[in-house]
PDB file of C-alpha atoms in Angstrom:
ATOM      1  CA  UNK A  21     -11.551  26.268  -8.183  1.00  0.00           C
ATOM      2  CA  UNK A  22      -8.589  24.406 -10.945  1.00  0.00           C
ATOM      3  CA  UNK A  23      -5.137  24.841 -10.418  1.00  0.00           C
ATOM      4  CA  UNK A  24      -3.184  25.240 -13.762  1.00  0.00           C
ATOM      5  CA  UNK A  25       0.729  25.043 -13.767  1.00  0.00           C
ATOM      6  CA  UNK A  26       1.669  27.423 -15.859  1.00  0.00           C
ATOM      7  CA  UNK A  27       5.576  27.986 -16.405  1.00  0.00           C
ATOM      8  CA  UNK A  28       5.113  31.314 -17.480  1.00  0.00           C
ATOM      9  CA  UNK A  29       4.214  32.039 -13.603  1.00  0.00           C
ATOM     10  CA  UNK A  30       7.635  30.699 -12.459  1.00  0.00           C
ATOM     11  CA  UNK A  31       9.598  33.782 -11.349  1.00  0.00           C
ATOM     12  CA  UNK A  32      11.514  34.285  -7.968  1.00  0.00           C
ATOM     13  CA  UNK A  33      13.630  32.113  -6.570  1.00  0.00           C
ATOM     14  CA  UNK A  34      14.630  28.905  -7.857  1.00  0.00           C
ATOM     15  CA  UNK A  35      12.227  26.498  -5.503  1.00  0.00           C
ATOM     16  CA  UNK A  36      14.428  23.647  -6.183  1.00  0.00           C
ATOM     17  CA  UNK A  37      17.256  22.730  -4.326  1.00  0.00           C
ATOM     18  CA  UNK A  38      19.704  19.940  -2.713  1.00  0.00           C
ATOM     19  CA  UNK A  39      19.189  19.571   1.171  1.00  0.00           C
ATOM     20  CA  UNK A  40      20.737  17.346   3.939  1.00  0.00           C
ATOM     21  CA  UNK A  41      20.274  15.866   7.364  1.00  0.00           C
ATOM     22  CA  UNK A  42      21.488  19.545   8.822  1.00  0.00           C
ATOM     23  CA  UNK A  43      19.123  21.977   6.877  1.00  0.00           C
ATOM     24  CA  UNK A  44      16.138  19.278   6.855  1.00  0.00           C
ATOM     25  CA  UNK A  45      13.913  21.054   9.433  1.00  0.00           C
ATOM     26  CA  UNK A  46      14.213  24.585   8.276  1.00  0.00           C
ATOM     27  CA  UNK A  47      14.007  23.438   3.929  1.00  0.00           C
ATOM     28  CA  UNK A  48      11.289  20.942   4.564  1.00  0.00           C
ATOM     29  CA  UNK A  49       9.717  21.192   8.432  1.00  0.00           C
ATOM     30  CA  UNK A  50       9.381  25.124   8.859  1.00  0.00           C
ATOM     31  CA  UNK A  51       9.467  25.656   5.176  1.00  0.00           C
ATOM     32  CA  UNK A  52       6.162  23.792   4.696  1.00  0.00           C
ATOM     33  CA  UNK A  53       4.409  26.017   7.188  1.00  0.00           C
ATOM     34  CA  UNK A  54       3.983  28.663   3.887  1.00  0.00           C
ATOM     35  CA  UNK A  55       4.104  26.320   0.974  1.00  0.00           C
ATOM     36  CA  UNK A  56       3.929  22.208   0.524  1.00  0.00           C
ATOM     37  CA  UNK A  57       7.298  20.829   0.370  1.00  0.00           C
ATOM     38  CA  UNK A  58       8.136  18.138  -1.697  1.00  0.00           C
ATOM     39  CA  UNK A  59      11.323  16.093  -0.647  1.00  0.00           C
ATOM     40  CA  UNK A  60      12.927  13.775  -3.281  1.00  0.00           C
ATOM     41  CA  UNK A  61      14.637  10.795  -1.377  1.00  0.00           C
ATOM     42  CA  UNK A  62      17.087   9.694  -4.357  1.00  0.00           C
ATOM     43  CA  UNK A  63      20.284   7.669  -5.146  1.00  0.00           C
ATOM     44  CA  UNK A  64      22.959   8.070  -7.976  1.00  0.00           C
ATOM     45  CA  UNK A  65      22.926   4.355  -8.832  1.00  0.00           C
ATOM     46  CA  UNK A  66      18.912   4.805  -8.863  1.00  0.00           C
ATOM     47  CA  UNK A  67      18.056   4.420 -12.294  1.00  0.00           C
ATOM     48  CA  UNK A  68      14.264   5.563 -12.318  1.00  0.00           C
ATOM     49  CA  UNK A  69      15.562   8.267 -10.041  1.00  0.00           C
ATOM     50  CA  UNK A  70      17.331   9.773 -13.138  1.00  0.00           C
ATOM     51  CA  UNK A  71      14.340   9.628 -14.888  1.00  0.00           C
ATOM     52  CA  UNK A  72      12.262  11.164 -12.161  1.00  0.00           C
ATOM     53  CA  UNK A  73      14.103  14.191 -10.904  1.00  0.00           C
ATOM     54  CA  UNK A  74      13.785  16.107 -13.737  1.00  0.00           C
ATOM     55  CA  UNK A  75      10.345  15.456 -14.865  1.00  0.00           C
ATOM     56  CA  UNK A  76       9.856  16.503 -10.883  1.00  0.00           C
ATOM     57  CA  UNK A  77      12.096  19.405 -10.929  1.00  0.00           C
ATOM     58  CA  UNK A  78      10.214  20.388 -14.013  1.00  0.00           C
ATOM     59  CA  UNK A  79       6.705  20.275 -12.805  1.00  0.00           C
ATOM     60  CA  UNK A  80       7.680  22.359  -9.670  1.00  0.00           C
ATOM     61  CA  UNK A  81       9.021  25.054 -11.696  1.00  0.00           C
ATOM     62  CA  UNK A  82       6.157  24.995 -13.392  1.00  0.00           C
ATOM     63  CA  UNK A  83       3.908  25.990 -10.566  1.00  0.00           C
ATOM     64  CA  UNK A  84       5.251  29.130 -10.277  1.00  0.00           C
ATOM     65  CA  UNK A  85       6.510  28.968  -6.664  1.00  0.00           C
ATOM     66  CA  UNK A  86       3.510  27.684  -5.431  1.00  0.00           C
ATOM     67  CA  UNK A  87       5.294  24.335  -4.353  1.00  0.00           C
ATOM     68  CA  UNK A  88       8.767  23.695  -3.163  1.00  0.00           C
ATOM     69  CA  UNK A  89      11.468  21.025  -3.587  1.00  0.00           C
ATOM     70  CA  UNK A  90      14.418  19.440  -1.340  1.00  0.00           C
ATOM     71  CA  UNK A  91      16.567  16.577  -3.373  1.00  0.00           C
ATOM     72  CA  UNK A  92      17.732  14.230  -0.531  1.00  0.00           C
ATOM     73  CA  UNK A  93      20.989  11.941  -1.604  1.00  0.00           C
ATOM     74  CA  UNK A  94      19.998   9.025   0.765  1.00  0.00           C
ATOM     75  CA  UNK A  95      23.707   7.897   0.497  1.00  0.00           C
ATOM     76  CA  UNK A  96      24.799  11.016   2.024  1.00  0.00           C
ATOM     77  CA  UNK A  97      22.450  11.249   4.917  1.00  0.00           C
ATOM     78  CA  UNK A  98      21.863   8.230   6.106  1.00  0.00           C
ATOM     79  CA  UNK A  99      21.746   9.253   9.190  1.00  0.00           C
ATOM     80  CA  UNK A 100      18.402  11.645   8.384  1.00  0.00           C
ATOM     81  CA  UNK A 101      17.061   8.422   6.527  1.00  0.00           C
ATOM     82  CA  UNK A 102      17.317   6.104   9.259  1.00  0.00           C
ATOM     83  CA  UNK A 103      15.930   8.449  11.661  1.00  0.00           C
ATOM     84  CA  UNK A 104      12.651   9.304   8.876  1.00  0.00           C
ATOM     85  CA  UNK A 105      12.358   5.608   8.626  1.00  0.00           C
ATOM     86  CA  UNK A 106      12.743   4.444  12.318  1.00  0.00           C
ATOM     87  CA  UNK A 107       9.580   7.755  12.958  1.00  0.00           C
ATOM     88  CA  UNK A 108       7.359   5.431   9.883  1.00  0.00           C
ATOM     89  CA  UNK A 109       8.546   7.031   6.384  1.00  0.00           C
ATOM     90  CA  UNK A 110       8.587   4.067   4.446  1.00  0.00           C
ATOM     91  CA  UNK A 111      12.349   5.056   2.824  1.00  0.00           C
ATOM     92  CA  UNK A 112      13.379   0.965   2.169  1.00  0.00           C
ATOM     93  CA  UNK A 113      12.933   1.460  -1.839  1.00  0.00           C
ATOM     94  CA  UNK A 114      14.038   5.094  -4.178  1.00  0.00           C
ATOM     95  CA  UNK A 115      12.531   6.812  -5.365  1.00  0.00           C
ATOM     96  CA  UNK A 116      10.325   7.907  -2.276  1.00  0.00           C
ATOM     97  CA  UNK A 117       8.280  11.276  -2.649  1.00  0.00           C
ATOM     98  CA  UNK A 118       7.041  12.796   0.355  1.00  0.00           C
ATOM     99  CA  UNK A 119       4.648  15.882   0.257  1.00  0.00           C
ATOM    100  CA  UNK A 120       5.228  18.004   3.654  1.00  0.00           C
ATOM    101  CA  UNK A 121       2.140  20.397   4.399  1.00  0.00           C
ATOM    102  CA  UNK A 122       2.241  22.301   8.044  1.00  0.00           C
ATOM    103  CA  UNK A 123       5.426  20.592   9.270  1.00  0.00           C
ATOM    104  CA  UNK A 124       3.797  16.866   8.647  1.00  0.00           C
ATOM    105  CA  UNK A 125       3.465  15.150   5.751  1.00  0.00           C
ATOM    106  CA  UNK A 126       0.573  15.166   3.426  1.00  0.00           C
ATOM    107  CA  UNK A 127       1.114  12.437   0.868  1.00  0.00           C
ATOM    108  CA  UNK A 128       3.867  10.428  -1.069  1.00  0.00           C
ATOM    109  CA  UNK A 129       4.437   8.254  -3.752  1.00  0.00           C
ATOM    110  CA  UNK A 130       7.118   5.448  -4.436  1.00  0.00           C
ATOM    111  CA  UNK A 131       8.435   5.184  -8.084  1.00  0.00           C
ATOM    112  CA  UNK A 132       9.173   7.200 -11.073  1.00  0.00           C
ATOM    113  CA  UNK A 133       5.262   8.868 -12.271  1.00  0.00           C
ATOM    114  CA  UNK A 134       5.301  10.060 -16.092  1.00  0.00           C
ATOM    115  CA  UNK A 135       4.790  13.655 -15.784  1.00  0.00           C
ATOM    116  CA  UNK A 136       0.965  13.930 -16.216  1.00  0.00           C
ATOM    117  CA  UNK A 137       0.799  12.141 -12.950  1.00  0.00           C
ATOM    118  CA  UNK A 138       2.991  14.419 -11.541  1.00  0.00           C
ATOM    119  CA  UNK A 139       0.896  17.357 -12.148  1.00  0.00           C
ATOM    120  CA  UNK A 140      -1.922  15.603 -11.207  1.00  0.00           C
ATOM    121  CA  UNK A 141      -0.050  14.835  -7.675  1.00  0.00           C
ATOM    122  CA  UNK A 142       1.171  18.413  -7.491  1.00  0.00           C
ATOM    123  CA  UNK A 143      -2.019  20.188  -8.352  1.00  0.00           C
ATOM    124  CA  UNK A 144      -3.809  17.659  -5.932  1.00  0.00           C
ATOM    125  CA  UNK A 145      -1.930  19.303  -2.908  1.00  0.00           C
ATOM    126  CA  UNK A 146      -1.902  22.679  -4.001  1.00  0.00           C
ATOM    127  CA  UNK A 147      -5.957  22.323  -3.955  1.00  0.00           C
ATOM    128  CA  UNK A 148      -5.760  20.722  -0.268  1.00  0.00           C
ATOM    129  CA  UNK A 149      -2.964  23.503   1.041  1.00  0.00           C
ATOM    130  CA  UNK A 150      -5.509  26.004   0.059  1.00  0.00           C
ATOM    131  CA  UNK A 151      -8.513  24.237   1.249  1.00  0.00           C
ATOM    132  CA  UNK A 152     -10.191  24.386  -2.053  1.00  0.00           C
ATOM    133  CA  UNK A 153     -10.165  21.012  -3.427  1.00  0.00           C
ATOM    134  CA  UNK A 154     -14.244  20.623  -4.330  1.00  0.00           C
ATOM    135  CA  UNK A 155     -14.585  17.959  -2.080  1.00  0.00           C
ATOM    136  CA  UNK A 156     -12.794  19.654   0.793  1.00  0.00           C
ATOM    137  CA  UNK A 157     -16.180  20.388   2.471  1.00  0.00           C
ATOM    138  CA  UNK A 158     -17.822  17.761   2.027  1.00  0.00           C
ATOM    139  CA  UNK A 159     -14.812  15.186   3.819  1.00  0.00           C
ATOM    140  CA  UNK A 160     -14.634  17.818   6.675  1.00  0.00           C
ATOM    141  CA  UNK A 161     -18.239  17.440   7.410  1.00  0.00           C
ATOM    142  CA  UNK A 162     -18.489  13.679   6.597  1.00  0.00           C
ATOM    143  CA  UNK A 163     -15.452  13.452   9.299  1.00  0.00           C
ATOM    144  CA  UNK A 164     -16.814  15.738  12.323  1.00  0.00           C
ATOM    145  CA  UNK A 165     -19.894  13.979  11.839  1.00  0.00           C
ATOM    146  CA  UNK A 166     -18.162  10.427  12.736  1.00  0.00           C
ATOM    147  CA  UNK A 167     -16.243  12.205  15.358  1.00  0.00           C
ATOM    148  CA  UNK A 168     -19.049  13.420  16.665  1.00  0.00           C
ATOM    149  CA  UNK A 169     -20.965   9.480  16.553  1.00  0.00           C
ATOM    150  CA  UNK A 170     -23.330   9.748  13.493  1.00  0.00           C
ATOM    151  CA  UNK A 171     -21.426   7.395  11.578  1.00  0.00           C
ATOM    152  CA  UNK A 172     -24.468   6.978   9.760  1.00  0.00           C
ATOM    153  CA  UNK A 173     -24.730  10.349   8.670  1.00  0.00           C
ATOM    154  CA  UNK A 174     -21.188  10.294   7.915  1.00  0.00           C
ATOM    155  CA  UNK A 175     -21.268   7.277   5.940  1.00  0.00           C
ATOM    156  CA  UNK A 176     -24.000   8.722   3.414  1.00  0.00           C
ATOM    157  CA  UNK A 177     -21.408  11.510   2.482  1.00  0.00           C
ATOM    158  CA  UNK A 178     -18.127   9.453   2.319  1.00  0.00           C
ATOM    159  CA  UNK A 179     -20.075   6.456  -0.184  1.00  0.00           C
ATOM    160  CA  UNK A 180     -21.222   9.229  -2.857  1.00  0.00           C
ATOM    161  CA  UNK A 181     -17.897  10.856  -2.887  1.00  0.00           C
ATOM    162  CA  UNK A 182     -16.640   7.442  -3.586  1.00  0.00           C
ATOM    163  CA  UNK A 183     -18.976   7.297  -6.686  1.00  0.00           C
ATOM    164  CA  UNK A 184     -18.436  10.982  -8.207  1.00  0.00           C
ATOM    165  CA  UNK A 185     -14.238  10.146  -7.613  1.00  0.00           C
ATOM    166  CA  UNK A 186     -13.632   6.511  -7.275  1.00  0.00           C
ATOM    167  CA  UNK A 187     -10.111   7.344  -6.821  1.00  0.00           C
ATOM    168  CA  UNK A 188     -10.188   9.579  -3.749  1.00  0.00           C
ATOM    169  CA  UNK A 189      -8.693   7.540  -1.148  1.00  0.00           C
ATOM    170  CA  UNK A 190      -9.705   9.792   1.780  1.00  0.00           C
ATOM    171  CA  UNK A 191     -13.459   8.968   0.754  1.00  0.00           C
ATOM    172  CA  UNK A 192     -13.020   5.387   0.980  1.00  0.00           C
ATOM    173  CA  UNK A 193     -10.884   5.352   3.868  1.00  0.00           C
ATOM    174  CA  UNK A 194     -13.451   7.386   5.437  1.00  0.00           C
ATOM    175  CA  UNK A 195     -16.298   4.846   4.220  1.00  0.00           C
ATOM    176  CA  UNK A 196     -14.180   1.581   5.804  1.00  0.00           C
ATOM    177  CA  UNK A 197     -14.169   3.922   8.704  1.00  0.00           C
ATOM    178  CA  UNK A 198     -18.204   4.155   8.529  1.00  0.00           C
ATOM    179  CA  UNK A 199     -18.227   0.673   8.053  1.00  0.00           C
ATOM    180  CA  UNK A 200     -16.079  -0.627  11.145  1.00  0.00           C
ATOM    181  CA  UNK A 201     -18.208   2.317  13.477  1.00  0.00           C
ATOM    182  CA  UNK A 202     -21.301   0.483  12.025  1.00  0.00           C
ATOM    183  CA  UNK A 203     -19.821  -2.994  13.552  1.00  0.00           C
ATOM    184  CA  UNK A 204     -19.803  -3.890   9.480  1.00  0.00           C
ATOM    185  CA  UNK A 205     -16.016  -4.587   9.765  1.00  0.00           C
ATOM    186  CA  UNK A 206     -16.351  -7.869   7.599  1.00  0.00           C
ATOM    187  CA  UNK A 207     -17.828  -5.379   4.736  1.00  0.00           C
ATOM    188  CA  UNK A 208     -15.250  -2.733   5.340  1.00  0.00           C
ATOM    189  CA  UNK A 209     -12.319  -5.127   4.702  1.00  0.00           C
ATOM    190  CA  UNK A 210     -14.183  -6.746   1.620  1.00  0.00           C
ATOM    191  CA  UNK A 211     -14.281  -3.109   0.255  1.00  0.00           C
ATOM    192  CA  UNK A 212     -10.750  -2.457   0.734  1.00  0.00           C
ATOM    193  CA  UNK A 213      -9.002  -5.399  -0.394  1.00  0.00           C
ATOM    194  CA  UNK A 214     -11.416  -5.092  -3.822  1.00  0.00           C
ATOM    195  CA  UNK A 215      -9.433  -1.615  -4.419  1.00  0.00           C
ATOM    196  CA  UNK A 216      -6.129  -1.330  -6.949  1.00  0.00           C
ATOM    197  CA  UNK A 217      -2.579  -1.775  -5.525  1.00  0.00           C
ATOM    198  CA  UNK A 218      -1.537   2.226  -6.043  1.00  0.00           C
ATOM    199  CA  UNK A 219      -4.713   2.994  -3.548  1.00  0.00           C
ATOM    200  CA  UNK A 220      -4.046   0.051  -0.992  1.00  0.00           C
ATOM    201  CA  UNK A 221      -0.509   1.711  -0.685  1.00  0.00           C
ATOM    202  CA  UNK A 222      -2.347   5.272   0.095  1.00  0.00           C
ATOM    203  CA  UNK A 223      -1.308   6.282   3.870  1.00  0.00           C
ATOM    204  CA  UNK A 224      -5.112   6.748   4.364  1.00  0.00           C
ATOM    205  CA  UNK A 225      -6.169   3.456   3.015  1.00  0.00           C
ATOM    206  CA  UNK A 226      -3.356   1.503   4.768  1.00  0.00           C
ATOM    207  CA  UNK A 227      -4.186   3.600   8.196  1.00  0.00           C
ATOM    208  CA  UNK A 228      -7.523   2.091   8.196  1.00  0.00           C
ATOM    209  CA  UNK A 229      -6.255  -1.303   7.251  1.00  0.00           C
ATOM    210  CA  UNK A 230      -3.788  -1.163  10.040  1.00  0.00           C
ATOM    211  CA  UNK A 231      -6.986   0.366  12.581  1.00  0.00           C
ATOM    212  CA  UNK A 232      -8.933  -2.927  11.569  1.00  0.00           C
ATOM    213  CA  UNK A 233      -5.793  -5.514  12.145  1.00  0.00           C
ATOM    214  CA  UNK A 234      -5.459  -3.717  15.468  1.00  0.00           C
ATOM    215  CA  UNK A 235      -8.938  -4.546  16.405  1.00  0.00           C
ATOM    216  CA  UNK A 236      -8.748  -8.029  15.676  1.00  0.00           C
ATOM    217  CA  UNK A 237      -6.102  -8.109  17.401  1.00  0.00           C
ATOM    218  CA  UNK A 238      -7.386  -5.862  20.238  1.00  0.00           C
ATOM    219  CA  UNK A 239     -10.283  -8.073  20.898  1.00  0.00           C
ATOM    220  CA  UNK A 240      -7.901 -11.239  21.816  1.00  0.00           C
ATOM    221  CA  UNK A 241      -5.780  -8.506  24.247  1.00  0.00           C
ATOM    222  CA  UNK A 242      -8.592  -7.281  26.324  1.00  0.00           C
ATOM    223  CA  UNK A 243      -9.949 -10.860  27.604  1.00  0.00           C
ATOM    224  CA  UNK A 244      -6.676 -11.011  29.440  1.00  0.00           C
ATOM    225  CA  UNK A 245      -6.183  -7.116  30.472  1.00  0.00           C
ATOM    226  CA  UNK A 246      -5.704  -8.533  33.772  1.00  0.00           C
ATOM    227  CA  UNK A 247      -3.656 -11.037  33.141  1.00  0.00           C
ATOM    228  CA  UNK A 248      -0.929  -9.034  31.399  1.00  0.00           C
ATOM    229  CA  UNK A 249      -1.461  -6.508  34.439  1.00  0.00           C
ATOM    230  CA  UNK A 250      -0.456  -9.092  36.782  1.00  0.00           C
ATOM    231  CA  UNK A 251       2.715 -10.469  34.896  1.00  0.00           C
ATOM    232  CA  UNK A 252       4.100  -7.051  34.491  1.00  0.00           C
ATOM    233  CA  UNK A 253       3.368  -6.498  38.703  1.00  0.00           C
ATOM    234  CA  UNK A 254       5.346 -10.092  39.340  1.00  0.00           C
ATOM    235  CA  UNK A 255       8.072  -8.497  36.100  1.00  0.00           C
ATOM    236  CA  UNK A 256       8.386  -5.263  34.617  1.00  0.00           C
ATOM    237  CA  UNK A 257      10.715  -6.487  32.568  1.00  0.00           C
ATOM    238  CA  UNK A 258       7.895  -8.926  30.948  1.00  0.00           C
ATOM    239  CA  UNK A 259       8.247  -6.904  26.949  1.00  0.00           C
ATOM    240  CA  UNK A 260       5.454  -9.516  25.821  1.00  0.00           C
ATOM    241  CA  UNK A 261       2.819  -8.643  28.475  1.00  0.00           C
ATOM    242  CA  UNK A 262       3.280  -4.922  28.036  1.00  0.00           C
ATOM    243  CA  UNK A 263       3.139  -4.919  24.447  1.00  0.00           C
ATOM    244  CA  UNK A 264      -0.296  -6.991  24.654  1.00  0.00           C
ATOM    245  CA  UNK A 265      -1.280  -4.872  27.321  1.00  0.00           C
ATOM    246  CA  UNK A 266      -0.809  -1.705  25.367  1.00  0.00           C
ATOM    247  CA  UNK A 267      -2.484  -3.689  22.416  1.00  0.00           C
ATOM    248  CA  UNK A 268      -5.484  -4.272  24.650  1.00  0.00           C
ATOM    249  CA  UNK A 269      -5.072  -0.433  25.660  1.00  0.00           C
ATOM    250  CA  UNK A 270      -5.414   0.494  22.514  1.00  0.00           C
ATOM    251  CA  UNK A 271      -8.670  -1.072  21.541  1.00  0.00           C
ATOM    252  CA  UNK A 272     -10.669   0.445  24.578  1.00  0.00           C
ATOM    253  CA  UNK A 273      -9.527   4.187  22.879  1.00  0.00           C
ATOM    254  CA  UNK A 274      -6.626   4.722  26.250  1.00  0.00           C
ATOM    255  CA  UNK A 275      -4.575   5.789  22.561  1.00  0.00           C
ATOM    256  CA  UNK A 276      -1.748   7.895  25.196  1.00  0.00           C
ATOM    257  CA  UNK A 277      -1.699   4.889  27.805  1.00  0.00           C
ATOM    258  CA  UNK A 278      -1.014   2.700  24.848  1.00  0.00           C
ATOM    259  CA  UNK A 279       1.627   4.710  23.197  1.00  0.00           C
ATOM    260  CA  UNK A 280       3.316   5.277  26.909  1.00  0.00           C
ATOM    261  CA  UNK A 281       3.439   1.330  27.424  1.00  0.00           C
ATOM    262  CA  UNK A 282       5.483   0.760  24.464  1.00  0.00           C
ATOM    263  CA  UNK A 283       7.714   3.372  25.101  1.00  0.00           C
ATOM    264  CA  UNK A 284       8.935   2.164  28.279  1.00  0.00           C
ATOM    265  CA  UNK A 285       9.014  -0.865  26.948  1.00  0.00           C
ATOM    266  CA  UNK A 286      11.206   0.551  24.043  1.00  0.00           C
ATOM    267  CA  UNK A 287      13.131   2.251  26.825  1.00  0.00           C
ATOM    268  CA  UNK A 288      13.960  -0.765  28.509  1.00  0.00           C
ATOM    269  CA  UNK A 289      15.200  -2.817  26.243  1.00  0.00           C
ATOM    270  CA  UNK A 290      14.058  -1.633  22.593  1.00  0.00           C
ATOM    271  CA  UNK A 291      15.882  -4.344  20.911  1.00  0.00           C
ATOM    272  CA  UNK A 292      13.841  -7.334  22.562  1.00  0.00           C
ATOM    273  CA  UNK A 293      12.538  -9.636  19.812  1.00  0.00           C
ATOM    274  CA  UNK A 294      13.819  -7.862  16.873  1.00  0.00           C
ATOM    275  CA  UNK A 295      12.091  -4.136  18.364  1.00  0.00           C
ATOM    276  CA  UNK A 296       9.108  -5.562  18.817  1.00  0.00           C
ATOM    277  CA  UNK A 297       7.777  -3.241  20.994  1.00  0.00           C
ATOM    278  CA  UNK A 298       9.013   0.089  18.239  1.00  0.00           C
ATOM    279  CA  UNK A 299       7.505  -2.145  15.168  1.00  0.00           C
ATOM    280  CA  UNK A 300       4.027  -1.888  16.990  1.00  0.00           C
ATOM    281  CA  UNK A 301       4.511   2.118  18.340  1.00  0.00           C
ATOM    282  CA  UNK A 302       4.742   2.552  14.583  1.00  0.00           C
ATOM    283  CA  UNK A 303       1.507   0.254  13.706  1.00  0.00           C
ATOM    284  CA  UNK A 304      -0.123   2.106  16.056  1.00  0.00           C
ATOM    285  CA  UNK A 305       1.002   5.392  14.613  1.00  0.00           C
ATOM    286  CA  UNK A 306      -0.212   3.952  10.980  1.00  0.00           C
ATOM    287  CA  UNK A 307      -3.592   3.501  12.420  1.00  0.00           C
ATOM    288  CA  UNK A 308      -3.812   6.775  14.477  1.00  0.00           C
ATOM    289  CA  UNK A 309      -2.940   8.696  11.497  1.00  0.00           C
ATOM    290  CA  UNK A 310       0.304  11.465  10.942  1.00  0.00           C
ATOM    291  CA  UNK A 311      -1.655  13.962  12.274  1.00  0.00           C
ATOM    292  CA  UNK A 312      -2.798  12.743  15.487  1.00  0.00           C
ATOM    293  CA  UNK A 313      -2.134  14.398  18.384  1.00  0.00           C
ATOM    294  CA  UNK A 314      -1.013  10.891  19.846  1.00  0.00           C
ATOM    295  CA  UNK A 315       0.948  10.029  17.343  1.00  0.00           C
ATOM    296  CA  UNK A 316       2.928  13.639  17.418  1.00  0.00           C
ATOM    297  CA  UNK A 317       3.309  13.567  20.977  1.00  0.00           C
ATOM    298  CA  UNK A 318       4.228   9.728  20.944  1.00  0.00           C
ATOM    299  CA  UNK A 319       6.469  10.420  17.862  1.00  0.00           C
ATOM    300  CA  UNK A 320       8.277  13.146  19.722  1.00  0.00           C
ATOM    301  CA  UNK A 321       9.013  10.505  22.497  1.00  0.00           C
ATOM    302  CA  UNK A 322      10.258   7.288  20.033  1.00  0.00           C
ATOM    303  CA  UNK A 323      12.609   9.852  19.152  1.00  0.00           C
ATOM    304  CA  UNK A 324      13.781  11.285  22.244  1.00  0.00           C
ATOM    305  CA  UNK A 325      14.953   7.673  22.948  1.00  0.00           C
ATOM    306  CA  UNK A 326      16.440   6.114  19.762  1.00  0.00           C
ATOM    307  CA  UNK A 327      18.712   9.549  19.720  1.00  0.00           C
ATOM    308  CA  UNK A 328      19.128  10.133  23.186  1.00  0.00           C
TER     309      UNK A 328
END
């Protein structure tokens, strides 16, 4: 079903509002369980923000209440920005627009996009939220096949979708994951390296690239698993050994144990080696995906440590 943005349907309460750190949970996280919510992180000194925000407001209002926009001034909400950044949301530059759906980040972009690209972004978000995106069922089927261990069958679906929709980041990321599962990691890396800069920045693509990097590091760490455990037994504050142990555990598909190992390192000394344990945990989050159950649980644990 084609999603049409029609200004004549823009009735009811204004879907555009200013937000802050006090109301973020209510206006964004909780509200996104009903309709998709875009969060525009901006600043008064940001030139591109002055071009993006009015266009974004126009497109959101034209969606007729099917999507909302919450604008966050980063200078007035530094605590919120710091917390979101530490939890893995890239807010080093503005404007950054994050789309929330069902309490989680569904997509994001940075920089000022033209109105046509904004419409496309919101249309894709609405299709995803409504479960009506033409390729959604195929993507779900391929994902299910891959999770069930049939990477070859999943590969055929992802490859077909990639040919039909060359800009479909989910299909391309799925294709790379199938290649990894089929022990064709070099081919997966070549495919990812050939993508446009825009696609490389997509969260799905970033996730699979992080997965490859962690797999490479994990193979090296696994060979010294016993040594890391012995070092920790001798000295529980050997943070380097604890981080390497987490990398090895992750490569063995022991995600929960890997996350708990890094959380223990952060608890003992969060500042060690320029927050190395925290950075490694964020790398895990990126590779596992925003909605992975272990990511969600570990993110809550990280938040509790950082803001206790």
